[in-house]
PDB file of C-alpha atoms and ligand atoms in Angstrom:
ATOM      1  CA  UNK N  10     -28.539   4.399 -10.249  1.00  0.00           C
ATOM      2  CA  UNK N  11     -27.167   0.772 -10.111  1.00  0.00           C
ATOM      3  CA  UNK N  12     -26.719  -0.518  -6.537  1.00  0.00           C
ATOM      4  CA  UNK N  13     -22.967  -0.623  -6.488  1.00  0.00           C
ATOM      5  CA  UNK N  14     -23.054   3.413  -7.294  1.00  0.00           C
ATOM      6  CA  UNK N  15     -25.619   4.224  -4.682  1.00  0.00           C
ATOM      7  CA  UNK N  16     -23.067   6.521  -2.104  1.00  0.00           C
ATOM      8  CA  UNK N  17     -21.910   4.988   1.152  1.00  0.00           C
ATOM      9  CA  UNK N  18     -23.379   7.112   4.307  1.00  0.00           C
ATOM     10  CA  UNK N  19     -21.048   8.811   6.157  1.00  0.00           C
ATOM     11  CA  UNK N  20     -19.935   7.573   9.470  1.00  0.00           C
ATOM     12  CA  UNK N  21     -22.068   9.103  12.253  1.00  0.00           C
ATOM     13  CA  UNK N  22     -19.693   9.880  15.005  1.00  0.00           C
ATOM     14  CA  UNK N  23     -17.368  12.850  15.026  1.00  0.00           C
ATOM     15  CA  UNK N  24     -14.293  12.056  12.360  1.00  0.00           C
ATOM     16  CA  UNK N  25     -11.087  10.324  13.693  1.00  0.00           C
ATOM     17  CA  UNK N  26      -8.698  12.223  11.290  1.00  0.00           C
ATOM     18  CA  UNK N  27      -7.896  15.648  10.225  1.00  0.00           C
ATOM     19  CA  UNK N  28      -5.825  17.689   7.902  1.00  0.00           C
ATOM     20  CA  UNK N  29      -2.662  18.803   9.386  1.00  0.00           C
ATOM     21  CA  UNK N  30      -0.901  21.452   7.647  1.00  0.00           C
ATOM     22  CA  UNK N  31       3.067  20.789   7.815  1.00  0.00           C
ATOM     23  CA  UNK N  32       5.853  22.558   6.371  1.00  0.00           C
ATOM     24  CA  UNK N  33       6.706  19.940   3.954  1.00  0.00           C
ATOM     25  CA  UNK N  34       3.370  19.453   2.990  1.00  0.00           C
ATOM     26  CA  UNK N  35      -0.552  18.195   4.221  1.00  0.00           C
ATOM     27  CA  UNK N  36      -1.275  15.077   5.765  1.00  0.00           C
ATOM     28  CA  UNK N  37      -4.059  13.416   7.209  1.00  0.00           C
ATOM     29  CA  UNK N  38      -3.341  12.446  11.217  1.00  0.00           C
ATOM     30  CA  UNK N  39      -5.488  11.092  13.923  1.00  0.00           C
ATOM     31  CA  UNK N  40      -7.843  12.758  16.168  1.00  0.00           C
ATOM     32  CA  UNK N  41      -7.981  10.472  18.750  1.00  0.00           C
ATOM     33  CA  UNK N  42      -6.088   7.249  19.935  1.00  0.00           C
ATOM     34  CA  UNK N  43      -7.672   4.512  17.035  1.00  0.00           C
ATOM     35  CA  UNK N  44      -7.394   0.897  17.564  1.00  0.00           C
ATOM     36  CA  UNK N  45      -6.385  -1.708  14.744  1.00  0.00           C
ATOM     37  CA  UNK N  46      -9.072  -2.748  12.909  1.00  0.00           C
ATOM     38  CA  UNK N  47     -11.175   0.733  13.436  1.00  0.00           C
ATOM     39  CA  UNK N  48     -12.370   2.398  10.291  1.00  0.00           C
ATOM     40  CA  UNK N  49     -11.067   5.634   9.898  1.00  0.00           C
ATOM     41  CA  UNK N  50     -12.363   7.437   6.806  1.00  0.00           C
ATOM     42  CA  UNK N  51     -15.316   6.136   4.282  1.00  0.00           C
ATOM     43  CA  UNK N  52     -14.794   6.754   0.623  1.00  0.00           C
ATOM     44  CA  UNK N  53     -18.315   7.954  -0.099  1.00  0.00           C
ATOM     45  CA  UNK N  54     -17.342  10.052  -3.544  1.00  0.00           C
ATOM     46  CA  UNK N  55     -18.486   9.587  -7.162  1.00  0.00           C
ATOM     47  CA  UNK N  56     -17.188   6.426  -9.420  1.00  0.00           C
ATOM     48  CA  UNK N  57     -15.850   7.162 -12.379  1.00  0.00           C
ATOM     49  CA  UNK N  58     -13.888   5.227 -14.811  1.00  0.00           C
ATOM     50  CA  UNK N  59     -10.632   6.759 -15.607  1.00  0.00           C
ATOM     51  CA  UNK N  60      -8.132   7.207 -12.551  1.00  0.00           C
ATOM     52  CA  UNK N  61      -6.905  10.790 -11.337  1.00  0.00           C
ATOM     53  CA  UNK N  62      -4.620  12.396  -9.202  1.00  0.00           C
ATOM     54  CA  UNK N  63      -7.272  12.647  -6.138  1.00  0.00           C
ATOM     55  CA  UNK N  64      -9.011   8.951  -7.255  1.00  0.00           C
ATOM     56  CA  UNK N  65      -9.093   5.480  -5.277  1.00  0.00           C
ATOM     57  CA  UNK N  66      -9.059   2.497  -7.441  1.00  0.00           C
ATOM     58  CA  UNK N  67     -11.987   0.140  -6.600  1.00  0.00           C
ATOM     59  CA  UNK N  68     -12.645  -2.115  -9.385  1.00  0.00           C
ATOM     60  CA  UNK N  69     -10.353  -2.832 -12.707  1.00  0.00           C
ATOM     61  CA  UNK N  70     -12.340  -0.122 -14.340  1.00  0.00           C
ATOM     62  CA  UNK N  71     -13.657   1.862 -11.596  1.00  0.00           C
ATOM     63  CA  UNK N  72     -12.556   4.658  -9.637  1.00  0.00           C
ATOM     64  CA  UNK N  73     -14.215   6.768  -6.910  1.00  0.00           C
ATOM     65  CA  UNK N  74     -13.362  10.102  -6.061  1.00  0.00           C
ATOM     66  CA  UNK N  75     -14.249  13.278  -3.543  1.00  0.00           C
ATOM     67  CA  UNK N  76     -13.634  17.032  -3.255  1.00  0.00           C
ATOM     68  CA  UNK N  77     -13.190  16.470   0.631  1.00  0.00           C
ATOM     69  CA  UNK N  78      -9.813  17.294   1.607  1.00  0.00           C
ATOM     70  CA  UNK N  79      -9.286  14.661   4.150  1.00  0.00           C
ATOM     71  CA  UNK N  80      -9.257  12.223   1.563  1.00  0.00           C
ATOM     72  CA  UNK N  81      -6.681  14.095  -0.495  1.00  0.00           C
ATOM     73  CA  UNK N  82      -3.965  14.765   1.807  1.00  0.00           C
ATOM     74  CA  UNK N  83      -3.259  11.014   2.613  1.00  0.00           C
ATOM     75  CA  UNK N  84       0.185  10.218   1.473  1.00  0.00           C
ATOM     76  CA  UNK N  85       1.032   7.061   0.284  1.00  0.00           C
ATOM     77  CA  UNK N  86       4.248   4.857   2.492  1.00  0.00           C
ATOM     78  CA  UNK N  87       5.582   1.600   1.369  1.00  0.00           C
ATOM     79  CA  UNK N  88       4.997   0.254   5.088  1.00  0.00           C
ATOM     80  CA  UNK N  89       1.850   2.432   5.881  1.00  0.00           C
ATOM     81  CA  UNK N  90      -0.453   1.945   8.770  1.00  0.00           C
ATOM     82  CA  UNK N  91      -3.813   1.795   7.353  1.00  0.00           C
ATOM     83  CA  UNK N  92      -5.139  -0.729   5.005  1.00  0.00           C
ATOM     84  CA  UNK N  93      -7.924   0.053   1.930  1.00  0.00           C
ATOM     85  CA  UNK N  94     -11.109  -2.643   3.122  1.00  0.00           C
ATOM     86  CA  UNK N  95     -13.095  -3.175  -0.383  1.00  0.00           C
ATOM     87  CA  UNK N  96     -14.209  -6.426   1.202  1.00  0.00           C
ATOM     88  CA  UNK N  97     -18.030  -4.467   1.359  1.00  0.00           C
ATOM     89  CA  UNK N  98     -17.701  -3.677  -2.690  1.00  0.00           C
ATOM     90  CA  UNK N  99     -16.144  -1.295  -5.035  1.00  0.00           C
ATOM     91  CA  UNK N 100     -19.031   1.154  -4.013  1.00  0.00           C
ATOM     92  CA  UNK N 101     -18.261   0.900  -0.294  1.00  0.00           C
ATOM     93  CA  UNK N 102     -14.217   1.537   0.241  1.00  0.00           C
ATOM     94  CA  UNK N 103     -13.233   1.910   3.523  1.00  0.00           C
ATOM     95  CA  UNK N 104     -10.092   3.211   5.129  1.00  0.00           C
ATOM     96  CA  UNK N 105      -9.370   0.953   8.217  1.00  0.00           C
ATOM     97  CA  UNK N 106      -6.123   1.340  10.680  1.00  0.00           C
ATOM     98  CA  UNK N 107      -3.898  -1.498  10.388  1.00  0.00           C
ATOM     99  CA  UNK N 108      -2.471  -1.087  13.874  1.00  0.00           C
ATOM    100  CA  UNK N 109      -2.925   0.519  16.828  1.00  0.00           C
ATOM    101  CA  UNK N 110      -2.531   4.657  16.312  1.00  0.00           C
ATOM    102  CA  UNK N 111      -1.765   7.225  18.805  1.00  0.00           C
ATOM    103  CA  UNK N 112      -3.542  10.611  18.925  1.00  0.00           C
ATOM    104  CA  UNK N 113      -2.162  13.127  16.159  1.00  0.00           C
ATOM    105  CA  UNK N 114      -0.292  10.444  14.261  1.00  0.00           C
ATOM    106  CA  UNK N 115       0.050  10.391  10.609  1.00  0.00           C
ATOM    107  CA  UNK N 116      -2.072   7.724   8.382  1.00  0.00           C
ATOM    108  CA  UNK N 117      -0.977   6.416   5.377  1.00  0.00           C
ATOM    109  CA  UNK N 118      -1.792   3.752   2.834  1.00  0.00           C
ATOM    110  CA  UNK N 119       0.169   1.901   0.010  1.00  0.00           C
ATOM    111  CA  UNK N 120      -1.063   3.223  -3.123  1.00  0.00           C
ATOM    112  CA  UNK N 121      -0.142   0.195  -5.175  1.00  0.00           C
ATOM    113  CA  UNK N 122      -2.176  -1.973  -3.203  1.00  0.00           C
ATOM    114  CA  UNK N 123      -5.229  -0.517  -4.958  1.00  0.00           C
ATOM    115  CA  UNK N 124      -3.710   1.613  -7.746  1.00  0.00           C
ATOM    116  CA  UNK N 125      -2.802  -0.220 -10.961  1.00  0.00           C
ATOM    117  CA  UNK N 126      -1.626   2.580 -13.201  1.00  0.00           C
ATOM    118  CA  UNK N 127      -1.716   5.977 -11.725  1.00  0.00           C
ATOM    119  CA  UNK N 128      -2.494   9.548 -13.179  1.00  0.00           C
ATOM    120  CA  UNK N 129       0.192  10.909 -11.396  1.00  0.00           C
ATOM    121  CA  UNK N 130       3.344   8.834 -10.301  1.00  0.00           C
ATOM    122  CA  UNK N 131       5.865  10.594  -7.797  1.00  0.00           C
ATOM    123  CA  UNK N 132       8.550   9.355  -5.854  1.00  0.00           C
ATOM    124  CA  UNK N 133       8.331   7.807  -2.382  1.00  0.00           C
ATOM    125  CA  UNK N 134      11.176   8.655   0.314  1.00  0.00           C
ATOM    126  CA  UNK N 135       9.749   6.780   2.865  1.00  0.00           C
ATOM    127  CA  UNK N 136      12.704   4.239   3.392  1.00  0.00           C
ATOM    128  CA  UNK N 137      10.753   1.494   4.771  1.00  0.00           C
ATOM    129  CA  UNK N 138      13.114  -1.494   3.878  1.00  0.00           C
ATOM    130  CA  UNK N 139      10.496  -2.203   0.670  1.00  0.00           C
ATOM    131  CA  UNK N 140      10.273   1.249  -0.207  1.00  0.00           C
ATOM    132  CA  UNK N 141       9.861   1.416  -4.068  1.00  0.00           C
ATOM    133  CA  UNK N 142      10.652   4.169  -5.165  1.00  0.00           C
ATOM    134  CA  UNK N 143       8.938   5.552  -7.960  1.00  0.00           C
ATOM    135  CA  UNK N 144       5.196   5.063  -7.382  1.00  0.00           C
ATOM    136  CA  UNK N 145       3.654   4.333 -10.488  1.00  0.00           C
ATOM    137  CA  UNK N 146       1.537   1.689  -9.997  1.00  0.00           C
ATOM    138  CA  UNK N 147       0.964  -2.186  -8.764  1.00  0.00           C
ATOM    139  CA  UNK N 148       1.977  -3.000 -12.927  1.00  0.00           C
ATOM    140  CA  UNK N 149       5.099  -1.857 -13.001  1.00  0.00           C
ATOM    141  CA  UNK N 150       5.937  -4.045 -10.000  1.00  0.00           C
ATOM    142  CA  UNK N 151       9.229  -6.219  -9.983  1.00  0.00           C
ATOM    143  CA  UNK N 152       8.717 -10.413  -8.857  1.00  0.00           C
ATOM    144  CA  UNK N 153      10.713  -8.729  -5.046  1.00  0.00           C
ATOM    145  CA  UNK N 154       8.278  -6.293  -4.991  1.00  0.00           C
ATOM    146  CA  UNK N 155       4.815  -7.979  -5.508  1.00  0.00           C
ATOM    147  CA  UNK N 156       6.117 -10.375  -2.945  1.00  0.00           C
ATOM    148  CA  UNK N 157       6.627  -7.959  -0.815  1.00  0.00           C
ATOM    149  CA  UNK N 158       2.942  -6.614  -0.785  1.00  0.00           C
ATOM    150  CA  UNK N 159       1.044  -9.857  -1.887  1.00  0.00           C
ATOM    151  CA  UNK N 160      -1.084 -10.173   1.165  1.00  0.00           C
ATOM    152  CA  UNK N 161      -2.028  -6.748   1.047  1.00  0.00           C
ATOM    153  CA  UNK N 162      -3.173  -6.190  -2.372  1.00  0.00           C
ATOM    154  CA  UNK N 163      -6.752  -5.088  -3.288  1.00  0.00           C
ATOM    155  CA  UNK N 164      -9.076  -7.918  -5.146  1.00  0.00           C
ATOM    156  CA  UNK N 165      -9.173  -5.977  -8.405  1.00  0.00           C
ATOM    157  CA  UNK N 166      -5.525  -5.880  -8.574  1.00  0.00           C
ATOM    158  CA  UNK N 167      -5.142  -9.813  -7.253  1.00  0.00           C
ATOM    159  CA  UNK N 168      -7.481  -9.987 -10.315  1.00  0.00           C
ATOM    160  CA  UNK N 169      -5.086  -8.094 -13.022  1.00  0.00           C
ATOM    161  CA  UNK N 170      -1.818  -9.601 -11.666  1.00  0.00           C
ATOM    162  CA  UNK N 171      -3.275 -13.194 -12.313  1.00  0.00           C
ATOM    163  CA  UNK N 172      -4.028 -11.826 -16.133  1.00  0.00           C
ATOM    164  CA  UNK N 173      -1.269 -10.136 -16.886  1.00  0.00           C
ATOM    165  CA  UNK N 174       1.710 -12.319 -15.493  1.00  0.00           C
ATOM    166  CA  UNK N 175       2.154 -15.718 -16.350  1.00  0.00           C
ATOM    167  CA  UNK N 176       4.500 -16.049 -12.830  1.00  0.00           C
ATOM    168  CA  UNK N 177       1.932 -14.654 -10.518  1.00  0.00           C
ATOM    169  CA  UNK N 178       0.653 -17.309  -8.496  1.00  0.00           C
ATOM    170  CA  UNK N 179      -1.985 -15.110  -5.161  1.00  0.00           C
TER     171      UNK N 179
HETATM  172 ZN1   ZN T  10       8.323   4.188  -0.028  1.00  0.00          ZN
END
């Protein structure tokens, strides 16, 4: 085992998110009042190197994926409140809370800020004011839309934008 697939530990105090089960659907919400900055959930699964519906993109070839549940239930928003931290390595994904969150409050993360082409695209009703739409990936983003999210994207995709469009300048 190479050292970037060697698992992450998990976190050692009690987990500050749970399943809820809702009506129109799971989600993932807070246990507990979490401060910016706090990590919330570790991505400690298998890599693997072709993207699925349940995957995290870490690298441009990698993916890393779990059978827990709290992982799977958290929905994607176009102006989410937790952020994808690689800044450890594609082995060690983090999820951190990008702003302060009350107790029982939903978590999300924008998918194309670590997704380039996804398994499964579906459409996002989240009507933040950059909401995109279709989520299909951070490659089929328009020149409004990659503005929109340039700050937040992950390295690997800062890495394929740069490639793949002659106009992309982050
Ligand atoms: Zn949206």
């Amino acid at each position: 085992m190479s050292e970037r697939e060697q698992a992450v530990p998990p976190p050692s105090e009690p987990s500050r998110i749970a399943v809820l089960d809702r009506a129109e659907g799971k989600c993932v919400v807070t246990t507990r009042a979490v401060a910016s900055g706090q990590e919330l959930l570790v991505f400690d699964g298998s890599l693997c190197h072709e993207p699925g519906k349940y995957t995290l993109q870490v690298d441009e070839a990698l993916h890393v994926e779990s059978p827990k549940a709290d992982w799977h239930f958290i929905n994607h928003a176009c102006a989410p409140n937790a952020r994808i931290d690689l800044s450890a390595g594609p082995g060690r994904a983090r999820l951190i809370a990008a702003v302060d969150l009350e107790p029982g409050q939903e978590v999300t993360f924008n998918y194309l800020t670590t997704e380039w082409d996804l398994a499964t695209p579906f459409r996002c009703f989240c009507q933040a004011p950059h909401c995109v739409g279709w989520i299909r990936g951070a490659r089929y983003l328009d020149e409004a839309q990659l503005a929109a999210f340039r700050s937040d994207f992950a390295p690997h995709i800062l890495r394929l934008l740069r490639r793949t469009r002659a106009s992309w300048t982050g």
